[in-house]
Coordinates of C-alpha atoms and ligand atoms in Angstrom, one line a residue:
M23 CA -24.0 -9.9 31.4
D24 CA -24.0 -7.9 34.6
I25 CA -23.0 -4.2 34.7
L26 CA -19.6 -4.8 35.9
S27 CA -18.5 -7.3 33.0
L28 CA -20.4 -5.1 30.6
T29 CA -18.4 -2.1 31.8
S30 CA -15.1 -3.9 31.5
F31 CA -16.2 -5.4 28.0
L32 CA -16.7 -1.8 26.9
I33 CA -13.5 -0.7 28.3
I34 CA -11.7 -3.5 26.5
I35 CA -13.6 -2.4 23.2
F36 CA -12.8 1.2 23.7
S37 CA -9.0 0.7 24.8
K38 CA -8.7 -1.6 21.6
V39 CA -9.9 1.5 19.6
S40 CA -7.8 4.0 21.3
N41 CA -4.9 1.7 21.0
A42 CA -5.0 2.3 17.1
L43 CA -2.9 5.5 17.3
D44 CA -1.4 6.9 14.3
M45 CA 1.4 8.8 15.8
I46 CA 3.9 9.0 18.6
S47 CA 5.7 12.0 20.2
P48 CA 9.0 12.2 22.1
S49 CA 7.2 11.1 25.2
D50 CA 6.1 7.9 23.6
S51 CA 7.7 4.8 22.0
L52 CA 6.6 1.8 20.1
A53 CA 7.6 -1.5 21.4
D54 CA 7.4 -4.8 19.6
G55 CA 4.0 -6.0 19.4
M56 CA 2.5 -2.5 19.3
T57 CA 1.5 -0.8 16.0
L58 CA 0.7 2.6 14.6
V59 CA -2.5 2.5 12.3
S60 CA -3.2 5.3 9.8
S61 CA -6.3 7.1 10.6
D62 CA -8.3 5.5 7.7
E63 CA -6.9 2.1 8.5
S64 CA -5.1 1.6 5.4
F65 CA -1.6 1.0 6.6
E66 CA -0.1 -0.2 9.8
L67 CA 3.5 0.3 11.2
G68 CA 5.2 -2.3 13.6
F69 CA 7.5 -5.1 13.8
F70 CA 7.1 -8.1 11.5
T71 CA 9.0 -11.3 10.6
P72 CA 9.2 -12.1 6.9
G73 CA 8.5 -15.6 5.6
S74 CA 10.7 -18.3 7.3
S75 CA 13.1 -15.6 8.7
K76 CA 13.5 -15.5 12.5
N77 CA 14.5 -11.7 12.4
K78 CA 12.4 -8.8 13.3
Y79 CA 12.0 -5.6 11.1
L80 CA 10.3 -2.5 11.5
G81 CA 7.9 -1.9 8.5
I82 CA 4.8 -0.7 7.0
W83 CA 2.1 -3.1 5.7
Y84 CA -1.4 -2.8 4.4
K85 CA -3.8 -3.3 7.3
N86 CA -6.8 -5.4 6.6
I87 CA -5.2 -7.5 3.9
P88 CA -4.9 -11.2 5.0
I89 CA -1.6 -11.6 2.9
Q90 CA 1.1 -9.7 4.8
T91 CA 2.3 -7.2 2.2
V92 CA 5.1 -5.2 3.4
V93 CA 5.6 -1.9 1.5
W94 CA 8.5 -0.3 3.5
V95 CA 11.2 -1.5 5.8
A96 CA 13.3 0.7 8.0
N97 CA 16.1 -1.5 9.3
R98 CA 16.4 -3.7 6.1
M99 CA 20.2 -4.3 6.6
N100 CA 20.1 -4.5 10.3
P101 CA 17.7 -6.8 11.6
I102 CA 16.8 -7.4 15.4
N103 CA 16.8 -10.9 16.4
D104 CA 14.5 -10.8 19.5
S105 CA 11.6 -8.8 20.7
T106 CA 13.5 -5.9 22.2
G107 CA 12.8 -3.5 19.2
L108 CA 11.8 -0.1 20.3
L109 CA 11.0 2.8 18.1
K110 CA 11.3 6.4 19.3
I111 CA 11.3 10.0 18.2
E112 CA 13.8 12.3 19.8
T113 CA 13.0 15.8 20.8
T114 CA 15.2 17.0 17.7
G115 CA 12.9 15.1 15.3
R116 CA 15.4 12.3 14.8
V117 CA 13.9 8.9 14.7
V118 CA 15.7 6.0 16.2
L119 CA 15.1 2.2 16.3
Q120 CA 16.7 0.5 19.1
G121 CA 17.6 -3.2 19.5
Q122 CA 19.3 -5.4 22.1
N123 CA 20.8 -3.4 24.9
R124 CA 19.4 -0.2 23.3
T125 CA 21.8 -0.2 20.5
I126 CA 20.7 1.9 17.6
V127 CA 20.0 -0.5 14.5
W128 CA 18.5 2.3 12.4
S129 CA 17.9 5.9 12.5
T130 CA 16.9 8.9 10.3
N131 CA 19.2 11.8 9.5
S132 CA 16.6 14.5 10.3
S133 CA 17.7 16.5 13.3
T134 CA 16.7 20.1 12.8
E135 CA 17.2 22.6 15.4
G136 CA 14.4 24.7 16.6
V137 CA 11.8 22.0 16.4
G138 CA 8.8 22.5 18.9
N139 CA 6.8 19.6 18.9
P140 CA 8.0 16.9 16.7
I141 CA 5.9 13.7 15.9
L142 CA 6.1 10.7 13.9
K143 CA 2.9 10.0 12.1
L144 CA 1.8 7.4 9.7
L145 CA -0.4 8.9 7.0
D146 CA -3.3 7.4 5.0
S147 CA -1.0 7.2 2.0
G148 CA 1.4 4.8 3.8
N149 CA 3.9 7.5 4.1
L150 CA 5.7 7.7 7.6
V151 CA 6.4 11.4 8.4
V152 CA 8.2 13.5 10.9
K153 CA 6.7 16.9 11.4
D154 CA 6.4 19.7 13.8
G155 CA 3.0 19.5 15.4
D156 CA 0.3 20.6 12.9
S157 CA 2.8 21.8 10.2
E158 CA 2.5 20.3 6.9
N159 CA 6.2 20.4 6.4
Y160 CA 7.8 17.0 6.6
M161 CA 11.3 17.0 8.3
W162 CA 11.7 13.5 7.0
Q163 CA 9.5 11.1 5.2
S164 CA 9.6 7.4 4.3
F165 CA 8.4 8.2 0.8
D166 CA 11.9 9.8 0.3
Y167 CA 13.5 6.3 1.2
P168 CA 11.7 3.6 -0.6
T169 CA 12.6 0.0 -0.3
D170 CA 11.1 -2.2 -3.0
T171 CA 7.7 -0.7 -3.4
M172 CA 6.2 2.4 -5.0
L173 CA 3.0 3.5 -3.6
P174 CA 0.4 6.1 -5.1
G175 CA 1.7 9.6 -4.3
M176 CA 5.3 8.6 -4.2
K177 CA 7.8 10.6 -6.3
M178 CA 10.0 8.1 -8.0
G179 CA 13.2 10.0 -9.1
W180 CA 15.3 12.8 -8.2
D181 CA 15.0 16.0 -6.2
L182 CA 17.9 17.8 -7.9
R183 CA 18.0 20.7 -5.2
I184 CA 19.2 18.3 -2.6
N185 CA 20.5 15.3 -4.8
L186 CA 18.1 13.0 -3.4
S187 CA 17.3 9.9 -5.7
R188 CA 14.3 7.9 -4.8
R189 CA 14.7 4.4 -6.3
L190 CA 13.6 0.8 -5.6
V191 CA 16.0 -1.9 -4.5
A192 CA 14.5 -5.4 -4.4
W193 CA 14.4 -7.7 -1.3
K194 CA 17.1 -10.4 -1.5
N195 CA 14.3 -13.0 -1.3
P196 CA 10.8 -13.2 0.3
D197 CA 12.4 -14.3 3.6
D198 CA 15.1 -11.4 3.6
P199 CA 14.4 -7.7 3.0
S200 CA 18.1 -6.9 2.7
P201 CA 19.0 -5.2 -0.5
G202 CA 19.2 -7.6 -3.6
D203 CA 21.2 -6.7 -6.7
L204 CA 18.0 -5.6 -8.6
T205 CA 17.4 -1.7 -8.7
Y206 CA 15.1 0.5 -10.5
G207 CA 15.3 4.3 -10.8
I208 CA 15.6 7.2 -13.1
E209 CA 19.1 7.6 -14.5
L210 CA 20.2 11.1 -15.6
Q211 CA 23.1 10.5 -18.0
G212 CA 21.9 12.0 -21.4
N213 CA 18.4 12.4 -20.9
P214 CA 16.3 10.8 -18.0
E215 CA 14.8 7.3 -18.3
F216 CA 14.0 4.4 -16.0
V217 CA 16.5 1.7 -15.9
I218 CA 16.5 -1.6 -14.1
R219 CA 20.0 -2.8 -13.4
K220 CA 21.0 -6.2 -12.1
G221 CA 24.1 -5.4 -10.2
S222 CA 26.0 -2.8 -12.4
V223 CA 24.5 -4.2 -15.7
K224 CA 21.7 -2.6 -17.5
Y225 CA 18.8 -5.0 -17.6
Y226 CA 15.8 -3.1 -18.9
R227 CA 15.2 0.6 -19.9
S228 CA 11.8 2.4 -20.2
G229 CA 12.7 4.6 -23.2
L230 CA 12.2 8.3 -23.0
W231 CA 9.0 9.9 -21.8
N232 CA 7.0 11.1 -24.8
G233 CA 4.2 12.9 -23.1
D234 CA 1.9 10.1 -23.0
G235 CA 4.1 7.5 -21.4
F236 CA 7.6 5.9 -21.8
S237 CA 8.3 5.0 -25.3
G238 CA 9.1 1.5 -24.3
S239 CA 5.8 0.5 -22.7
P240 CA 2.2 0.7 -23.7
V241 CA 0.3 3.8 -23.1
Y242 CA -1.8 3.4 -19.9
R243 CA -3.8 6.6 -20.2
S244 CA -7.1 5.1 -20.3
N245 CA -6.7 2.4 -17.7
P246 CA -9.4 2.5 -14.9
V247 CA -7.0 2.2 -12.0
F248 CA -4.5 5.0 -12.0
T249 CA -3.4 8.3 -13.5
Y250 CA 0.3 9.2 -13.8
D251 CA 2.7 12.0 -14.7
F252 CA 6.1 12.6 -15.3
V253 CA 7.8 15.9 -14.1
W254 CA 11.0 17.1 -15.5
N255 CA 12.5 20.5 -14.7
E256 CA 15.5 22.1 -13.2
E257 CA 14.5 21.1 -9.7
Q258 CA 12.9 17.7 -10.1
V259 CA 12.6 14.7 -12.3
Y260 CA 10.1 12.2 -11.2
Y261 CA 7.4 9.7 -12.0
I262 CA 4.1 9.7 -9.9
Y263 CA 1.1 7.8 -10.0
L264 CA -2.4 8.4 -8.2
L265 CA -5.3 6.2 -7.9
K266 CA -8.6 7.1 -9.7
D267 CA -10.7 5.3 -7.0
K268 CA -9.1 5.7 -3.5
S269 CA -10.7 2.4 -2.4
V270 CA -8.6 0.4 -5.0
R271 CA -5.3 -0.8 -3.8
S272 CA -2.4 -0.8 -6.2
R273 CA 1.4 -1.1 -5.9
V274 CA 4.4 -1.3 -8.0
V275 CA 7.2 -3.7 -6.6
L276 CA 10.5 -4.7 -7.8
D277 CA 10.8 -8.4 -7.6
Q278 CA 14.2 -10.0 -7.3
T279 CA 13.2 -13.5 -7.9
K280 CA 11.1 -12.8 -11.0
G281 CA 13.6 -10.1 -12.1
E282 CA 10.7 -7.8 -12.7
R283 CA 9.0 -4.5 -12.0
R284 CA 5.4 -5.6 -11.3
R285 CA 2.3 -3.7 -10.8
Y286 CA -0.5 -5.4 -8.8
T287 CA -3.9 -4.5 -7.8
W288 CA -5.9 -6.0 -4.9
N289 CA -8.8 -8.0 -5.8
P290 CA -11.3 -8.0 -2.7
E291 CA -13.4 -10.8 -4.3
T292 CA -10.7 -13.3 -4.5
Q293 CA -8.5 -11.8 -1.8
T294 CA -5.5 -11.9 -3.9
W295 CA -3.2 -9.5 -5.8
N296 CA -3.7 -9.4 -9.5
L297 CA -0.9 -8.8 -11.7
L298 CA -1.6 -5.8 -13.9
S299 CA 1.8 -5.3 -15.7
A300 CA 5.5 -6.5 -15.6
F301 CA 8.7 -5.3 -17.0
P302 CA 10.8 -6.6 -18.8
N303 CA 7.8 -7.8 -20.6
D304 CA 9.2 -9.9 -23.3
Y305 CA 12.6 -11.2 -24.8
C306 CA 12.9 -7.9 -26.5
D307 CA 12.8 -5.9 -23.5
R308 CA 16.0 -7.3 -22.2
Y309 CA 18.7 -4.7 -22.7
G310 CA 20.6 -4.7 -26.0
V311 CA 19.8 -8.2 -27.0
C312 CA 20.5 -7.5 -30.6
G313 CA 23.7 -5.5 -30.3
A314 CA 24.4 -1.9 -31.5
N315 CA 22.3 -0.9 -34.3
G316 CA 20.1 -3.8 -34.1
G317 CA 16.2 -3.9 -33.6
C318 CA 14.5 -6.5 -31.8
D319 CA 11.0 -7.5 -33.0
S320 CA 9.3 -10.2 -31.1
S321 CA 6.9 -10.8 -34.0
K322 CA 9.8 -11.7 -36.4
F323 CA 12.0 -14.9 -36.5
P324 CA 14.8 -14.5 -35.7
V325 CA 13.8 -11.6 -33.2
C326 CA 16.9 -9.6 -34.1
Q327 CA 17.1 -7.6 -37.3
C328 CA 19.5 -4.8 -38.3
L329 CA 18.0 -1.4 -38.4
K330 CA 17.0 -0.3 -41.9
A331 CA 20.2 0.5 -43.9
F332 CA 22.4 -1.5 -41.7
K333 CA 24.0 -4.9 -42.1
P334 CA 25.5 -7.4 -39.7
K335 CA 29.0 -6.6 -38.5
S336 CA 29.8 -10.3 -38.4
P337 CA 27.6 -12.1 -40.7
E338 CA 28.7 -15.5 -39.5
R339 CA 27.9 -14.8 -35.9
W340 CA 24.7 -13.0 -36.8
N341 CA 23.5 -15.9 -38.8
S342 CA 24.2 -18.2 -35.8
S343 CA 22.1 -16.1 -33.7
N344 CA 25.0 -14.5 -31.9
W345 CA 23.9 -10.9 -32.1
S346 CA 26.4 -9.4 -29.7
Q347 CA 28.5 -7.7 -32.5
G348 CA 25.5 -5.9 -33.8
C349 CA 25.3 -3.9 -37.1
I350 CA 27.0 -1.5 -39.1
H351 CA 25.9 0.9 -41.9
S352 CA 25.4 -1.0 -45.2
K353 CA 26.8 2.0 -47.1
P354 CA 29.3 4.1 -45.3
L355 CA 28.3 7.6 -44.1
N356 CA 29.9 10.6 -45.7
C357 CA 29.1 13.4 -43.4
Q358 CA 31.0 16.2 -45.3
H359 CA 29.3 15.2 -48.6
G360 CA 25.8 14.8 -47.2
D361 CA 24.0 12.1 -45.4
G362 CA 20.3 11.7 -45.2
F363 CA 17.8 10.2 -42.9
I364 CA 15.3 7.4 -43.1
K365 CA 12.3 6.9 -40.9
I366 CA 11.6 3.8 -38.9
Q367 CA 8.1 3.7 -37.2
G368 CA 6.9 2.5 -33.8
V369 CA 10.0 1.9 -31.9
K370 CA 11.3 2.2 -28.3
T371 CA 13.9 5.1 -28.4
P372 CA 17.6 4.1 -28.1
D373 CA 19.5 4.0 -24.9
A374 CA 19.6 7.7 -23.8
T375 CA 23.1 7.7 -22.4
H376 CA 24.5 9.6 -25.3
S377 CA 21.5 11.7 -26.2
W378 CA 20.5 15.4 -26.1
V379 CA 17.2 16.9 -26.0
N380 CA 15.7 20.4 -26.5
K381 CA 12.1 20.8 -25.5
S382 CA 11.3 23.7 -27.6
M383 CA 12.9 22.8 -31.0
D384 CA 10.6 21.5 -33.6
L385 CA 11.2 18.5 -35.9
K386 CA 12.7 20.5 -38.6
E387 CA 15.3 22.2 -36.5
C388 CA 15.8 18.9 -34.9
R389 CA 16.8 17.4 -38.2
A390 CA 19.1 20.4 -39.3
R391 CA 20.9 20.2 -35.8
C392 CA 21.4 16.6 -36.1
L393 CA 22.6 16.7 -39.8
Q394 CA 25.3 19.4 -38.7
N395 CA 26.9 17.0 -36.3
C396 CA 28.6 14.1 -37.8
S397 CA 28.3 12.0 -34.5
C398 CA 24.4 12.5 -34.6
M399 CA 22.9 9.2 -35.6
A400 CA 19.3 9.7 -35.1
Y401 CA 16.6 12.2 -34.0
T402 CA 13.0 12.4 -33.3
S403 CA 10.3 14.4 -31.8
L404 CA 10.3 14.4 -28.0
Y405 CA 6.7 14.7 -27.2
I406 CA 4.1 13.0 -29.3
T407 CA 1.1 13.8 -27.2
A408 CA -2.3 13.7 -29.0
G409 CA -0.5 13.8 -32.4
T410 CA 1.0 17.3 -31.8
D411 CA 4.8 16.5 -32.1
S412 CA 7.2 18.9 -30.4
G413 CA 10.7 19.0 -28.9
C414 CA 13.8 17.3 -30.2
A415 CA 15.7 14.3 -29.1
M416 CA 19.0 13.2 -30.7
W417 CA 21.5 10.3 -30.2
F418 CA 25.1 10.1 -30.7
G419 CA 27.1 7.0 -31.7
N420 CA 25.7 3.6 -31.8
L421 CA 21.9 3.2 -31.3
M422 CA 21.6 0.7 -28.5
D423 CA 18.6 -1.3 -27.4
V424 CA 15.9 -0.3 -30.0
K425 CA 12.7 -2.5 -29.7
Q426 CA 10.2 -2.7 -32.7
H427 CA 6.6 -2.3 -31.3
Q428 CA 3.6 -4.0 -32.6
S429 CA 1.4 -0.9 -31.8
N430 CA 2.2 2.7 -30.5
G431 CA 6.0 3.5 -30.0
Q432 CA 7.8 6.4 -31.7
D433 CA 9.2 7.3 -35.0
L434 CA 12.8 7.5 -35.2
Y435 CA 14.9 9.2 -38.1
I436 CA 18.2 7.5 -38.4
R437 CA 21.2 8.7 -40.4
V438 CA 22.1 6.9 -43.5
S439 CA 24.4 7.3 -46.5
A440 CA 22.7 9.7 -49.0
S441 CA 23.1 7.0 -51.5
E442 CA 20.4 5.0 -49.7
L443 CA 17.9 7.8 -50.7
G444 CA 17.5 9.5 -54.0
M445 CA 15.2 11.9 -52.5
E446 CA 17.7 13.0 -49.8
T447 CA 20.3 13.6 -52.3
M448 CA 18.1 15.8 -54.5
E449 CA 17.2 17.8 -51.5
K450 CA 20.8 18.3 -50.8
R451 CA 21.7 19.4 -54.2
K452 CA 18.8 21.9 -54.3
A453 CA 20.0 23.2 -51.1
V454 CA 23.7 23.5 -52.3
G455 CA 22.4 25.0 -55.8
S456 CA 20.4 27.8 -54.2
C457 CA 23.5 29.0 -52.1
Ligands
LIG18 C1 21.4 -11.4 18.3 O1 22.1 -10.2 17.7 C2 23.2 -9.8 18.6 C3 23.7 -8.7 18.1 O2 22.8 -7.6 17.8 C4 24.1 -11.0 18.8 O3 25.1 -10.7 19.6 C5 23.5 -12.3 19.3 O4 24.5 -13.3 19.2 C6 22.4 -12.5 18.4 N1 21.6 -13.6 18.8 C7 21.2 -14.8 18.1 C8 20.5 -15.8 18.9 O5 21.5 -14.9 17.0
LIG19 C1 23.9 -6.7 26.4 O1 24.1 -6.4 27.8 C2 24.5 -7.5 28.5 C3 24.7 -7.0 29.9 O2 25.5 -5.9 29.9 C4 25.8 -8.1 27.9 O3 26.2 -9.3 28.6 C5 25.6 -8.5 26.4 O4 26.8 -9.1 25.8 C6 25.2 -7.3 25.8 N1 24.8 -7.7 24.4 C7 25.1 -6.9 23.3 C8 24.6 -7.6 22.0 O5 25.7 -5.9 23.3
LIG20 C1 21.2 9.2 5.8 O1 22.0 9.9 5.2 C2 22.9 9.0 4.5 C3 24.0 10.0 3.8 O2 23.6 11.2 3.4 C4 22.1 8.2 3.5 O3 23.0 7.4 2.8 C5 21.1 7.4 4.3 O4 20.4 6.7 3.3 C6 20.3 8.3 5.1 N1 19.5 7.5 5.9 C7 18.3 7.7 6.2 C8 17.6 6.6 7.0 O5 17.7 8.6 5.8
LIG21 C1 24.7 13.0 -5.8 O1 24.4 11.8 -5.3 C2 25.0 10.6 -6.2 C3 24.6 9.4 -5.5 O2 23.4 9.2 -5.3 C4 26.4 10.9 -5.9 O3 27.2 9.9 -6.8 C5 27.0 12.1 -6.3 O4 28.3 12.5 -6.2 C6 26.2 13.3 -5.6 N1 26.3 14.7 -6.2 C7 26.5 15.7 -5.4 C8 26.8 17.0 -6.2 O5 26.4 15.7 -4.2
LIG22 C1 23.8 -15.5 -43.6 O1 22.4 -15.7 -43.9 C2 22.1 -15.1 -45.1 C3 20.4 -15.4 -45.3 O2 20.2 -16.7 -45.0 C4 22.8 -15.4 -46.3 O3 22.4 -14.8 -47.5 C5 24.2 -15.2 -46.0 O4 25.1 -15.7 -47.0 C6 24.7 -15.8 -44.7 N1 26.0 -15.3 -44.4 C7 26.9 -16.2 -43.8 C8 28.3 -15.6 -43.8 O5 26.8 -17.1 -43.5
LIG23 C1 29.2 -14.4 -29.3 O1 30.3 -13.7 -30.0 C2 31.2 -13.1 -29.1 C3 32.3 -12.5 -30.1 O2 31.8 -11.6 -30.7 C4 31.7 -14.1 -28.1 O3 32.6 -13.4 -27.2 C5 30.5 -14.7 -27.4 O4 31.1 -15.8 -26.6 C6 29.5 -15.3 -28.5 N1 28.4 -15.8 -27.7 C7 28.0 -17.0 -27.9 C8 26.8 -17.3 -27.1 O5 28.4 -17.9 -28.5
LIG24 C1 16.5 24.9 -27.9 O1 15.9 25.4 -29.0 C2 15.4 26.7 -28.9 C3 14.5 26.9 -30.2 O2 15.2 26.5 -31.3 C4 16.6 27.6 -28.9 O3 16.1 29.0 -28.9 C5 17.5 27.3 -27.7 O4 18.7 28.0 -27.8 C6 17.8 25.8 -27.6 N1 18.5 25.5 -26.6 C7 19.7 24.8 -26.7 C8 20.3 24.6 -25.3 O5 20.4 24.6 -27.6
LIG25 C1 28.2 16.8 -31.5 O1 27.5 16.4 -30.5 C2 28.4 15.9 -29.4 C3 27.5 15.5 -28.3 O2 26.6 16.4 -27.9 C4 29.2 17.0 -29.1 O3 30.2 16.5 -28.1 C5 30.1 17.5 -30.2 O4 30.7 18.6 -29.7 C6 29.1 17.9 -31.3 N1 30.0 18.3 -32.6 C7 29.7 19.4 -33.2 C8 30.6 19.4 -34.4 O5 29.0 20.1 -32.9

């Protein structure tokens, strides 16, 4: 190799390296065929064509993974059908994606006045951000507008200060990133819990956060891959997970075809994604299969049983495995003359839509408060972390979507007629007698 060809060889090498930019400024643009690469080379941003589609999308995928795994799509509803795609950041900080004839196919809403030096940068986390020079404040970030994938460090849920909801919407199918009808996000009616909907219909619920996890899923605290947290205050309500070992790749994706929220971890040896967990996980995870006041237990046959002290509303239908009518109290309640509560153990908490919580009440106060209110049908401790129960959750009206766990799960105290319980009645009499 002579000096000249060695030099040009090195130029090619170095230009390849220097091509791997992780940001653009208003004087640059990113055309189809070019990419941004995060500084640690974890993620890449560019134009891609999914599966058998002929369309072009701007997206982010894992770099150095042979299976194209897209984690974010900009123009999911507005594909480009040729190679004219061009990504730019304007001096206002607004990011625009242009297609044929420079028509804008996608843009961000960020256009703040007084921006000095806006840049668009792909971070090592896979977050695409707009910021002003070296400032760490993001004017816009792709983590606020997820598509179907939740990456480590993403806050899945609500920023109540600006009414921003971050949730997952599945791809229609592997060839088409446009929105399918499967969604996954925190719903705030009653108390916050994760809900998967198929269209407008509830399909899966996580149950309430109990300090260790969600009452509808196993506790993952001791897993080797990730840590997690749930933040719930006046300003924010979100779930977040972080990797224990940064070299591990793990993602949560909402899959329309499977109808599941799935967590995968990359296996470098086999060069495949390993499935770590999936929800719904079994028949009993399907929303409301046993009807109102029914409990679902996959170890029983049939899987649906009325909750303790309840009986089928329609015995004929119930006996023929039609559980849609659910269950009613075996003995009618009599709120004025005293009801009681019985404990059922190890369950996923009922649908939170008609529920109420107080984070500082203890279980005794919780019981008293529930007993006072004739439409309160169940209560329990909100937090059960490390056996120190605290907080109060109560439910009004029918108890929907209760699942019986084989292990873990929460205790639930359900309102029953005092005649179901000798003890409760005696307690009541004593209380009355001492007045
Ligand atoms: C490509 O999209 C443009 C509109 O964005 C449309 O006018 C044109 O017909 C499309 N071309 C093909 C080959 O589908
Ligand atoms: C793009 O511009 C050309 C030339 O002006 C025009 O013929 C064509 O219809 C335009 N296409 C679209 C999709 O607007
Ligand atoms: C822009 O704002 C609108 C309405 O506030 C919102 O629906 C849309 O998702 C936003 N788009 C982006 C890319 O942030
Ligand atoms: C908050 O956003 C939701 C949709 O995400 C909308 O239905 C609701 O009206 C918004 N509330 C306010 C106060 O803007
Ligand atoms: C339903 O099944 C139970 C248990 O087999 C039986 O006792 C009951 O009579 C049946 N009820 C009806 C209405 O078929
Ligand atoms: C179950 O019963 C309901 C009425 O209670 C009826 O509408 C429904 O069609 C029945 N489902 C099946 C599968 O038979
Ligand atoms: C929650 O419980 C605490 C302690 O019992 C009480 O002081 C507080 O008023 C309650 N909050 C509400 C909103 O009921
Ligand atoms: C019982 O609780 C429900 C739901 O929070 C509330 O609407 C109702 O006013 C309460 N009733 C009494 C008597 O406190």
